[in-house]
């Protein structure tokens, strides 16, 4: 039995991660494989130590496989959270919170989500 807490995801977050994983394991893997093959072919006459394209392709491949592994781990152990009921005065994970600073008319709306979905630029902030 694992002591790890499940990753909390909204339905939208689950959909985004599922779509990202599909894209990474199909489209992106093929693109990176083609880039690696091209860099290897171009570098046959060069010193491999100084083949910047090959190094960049290998780095991209490593990042891609790491991201795929991260998403697969999340999807193996997630807990789905629903949006808080509309009109609720209690702030919980899944709540939408509107922030208004004193003296300013501008309102900012945030969705309280788990860390895997946090993206402040898109109005999603982590409960952590």
XYZ file of C-alpha atoms in Angstrom:
128
model
C 0.000 0.000 0.000
C 1.352 3.396 -0.993
C 1.643 6.322 1.393
C 1.402 8.768 -1.500
C -1.625 11.012 -1.603
C -3.626 10.839 -4.817
C -3.316 13.730 -7.241
C -6.468 15.836 -7.116
C -7.895 16.616 -10.561
C -10.977 18.392 -11.800
C -12.839 16.769 -14.713
C -11.311 19.434 -16.993
C -7.826 18.717 -15.654
C -8.298 14.989 -16.221
C -9.381 15.658 -19.790
C -6.422 17.988 -20.431
C -3.901 15.470 -19.077
C -5.463 12.601 -21.030
C -5.316 14.653 -24.244
C -1.736 15.746 -23.517
C -0.659 12.138 -22.936
C -2.303 11.045 -26.186
C -0.514 13.824 -28.084
C 2.845 13.098 -26.466
C 2.724 9.345 -27.052
C 1.645 9.622 -30.671
C 2.422 12.888 -32.437
C 5.315 14.207 -30.320
C 7.104 10.854 -30.006
C 7.123 10.514 -33.783
C 8.370 14.087 -34.228
C 11.163 13.622 -31.693
C 12.152 10.251 -33.182
C 12.380 11.862 -36.621
C 14.448 14.710 -35.193
C 16.806 12.239 -33.477
C 17.188 10.222 -36.686
C 17.905 13.366 -38.676
C 20.462 14.606 -36.150
C 22.167 11.207 -36.109
C 22.310 11.111 -39.912
C 23.619 14.679 -40.122
C 26.228 14.005 -37.461
C 27.864 10.939 -38.993
C 30.700 13.006 -40.401
C 30.945 15.295 -37.373
C 32.338 14.775 -33.945
C 29.320 13.589 -31.876
C 30.555 15.552 -28.891
C 30.046 18.772 -30.795
C 26.780 17.894 -32.556
C 24.426 20.487 -31.058
C 21.388 19.229 -32.985
C 21.889 15.713 -31.664
C 22.309 16.970 -28.117
C 19.156 19.094 -28.406
C 17.197 16.154 -29.833
C 18.379 13.884 -27.023
C 17.388 16.496 -24.449
C 13.978 16.892 -26.057
C 13.546 13.111 -26.049
C 14.470 12.917 -22.351
C 12.030 15.699 -21.463
C 9.282 14.064 -23.525
C 9.706 10.668 -21.862
C 9.849 12.278 -18.415
C 6.611 14.184 -19.052
C 4.903 11.015 -20.344
C 6.001 9.172 -17.207
C 4.760 12.005 -14.956
C 1.331 12.042 -16.594
C 1.041 8.241 -16.472
C 1.862 8.340 -12.742
C -0.783 11.001 -12.162
C -3.402 9.062 -14.119
C -2.648 5.864 -12.173
C -3.439 7.525 -8.863
C -5.762 10.490 -9.117
C -8.857 11.533 -7.236
C -11.527 13.388 -9.147
C -12.767 16.582 -7.518
C -15.946 18.307 -8.523
C -16.591 22.013 -8.547
C -17.969 23.345 -5.289
C -21.720 23.965 -5.297
C -22.706 27.350 -6.716
C -23.449 29.945 -4.077
C -21.454 28.121 -1.407
C -19.744 30.463 1.034
C -17.221 27.776 2.009
C -13.985 27.687 0.013
C -12.915 24.142 -0.833
C -10.937 22.505 -3.621
C -13.016 23.014 -6.737
C -14.313 26.412 -5.608
C -14.241 29.478 -7.793
C -13.095 32.482 -5.798
C -13.444 36.111 -6.824
C -10.905 38.511 -5.362
C -11.475 42.254 -5.184
C -8.824 44.542 -3.739
C -9.968 47.515 -1.688
C -9.909 50.667 -3.775
C -9.872 48.823 -7.117
C -12.776 47.987 -9.391
C -11.013 45.081 -11.060
C -12.080 41.576 -10.007
C -9.954 38.476 -10.416
C -11.557 35.036 -10.543
C -9.626 31.911 -9.596
C -10.425 28.203 -9.621
C -8.938 26.361 -6.632
C -7.400 23.143 -7.975
C -4.764 20.535 -7.164
C -1.073 21.269 -7.830
C -0.998 19.227 -11.063
C -3.494 21.615 -12.661
C -2.266 24.915 -11.254
C -1.690 27.634 -13.828
C -2.145 31.127 -12.371
C -2.006 32.735 -15.818
C -5.175 30.794 -16.658
C -6.834 31.507 -13.290
C -6.184 28.080 -11.734
C -4.387 28.200 -8.396
C -3.259 25.302 -6.229
C -4.801 24.691 -2.830
C -1.239 24.118 -1.590
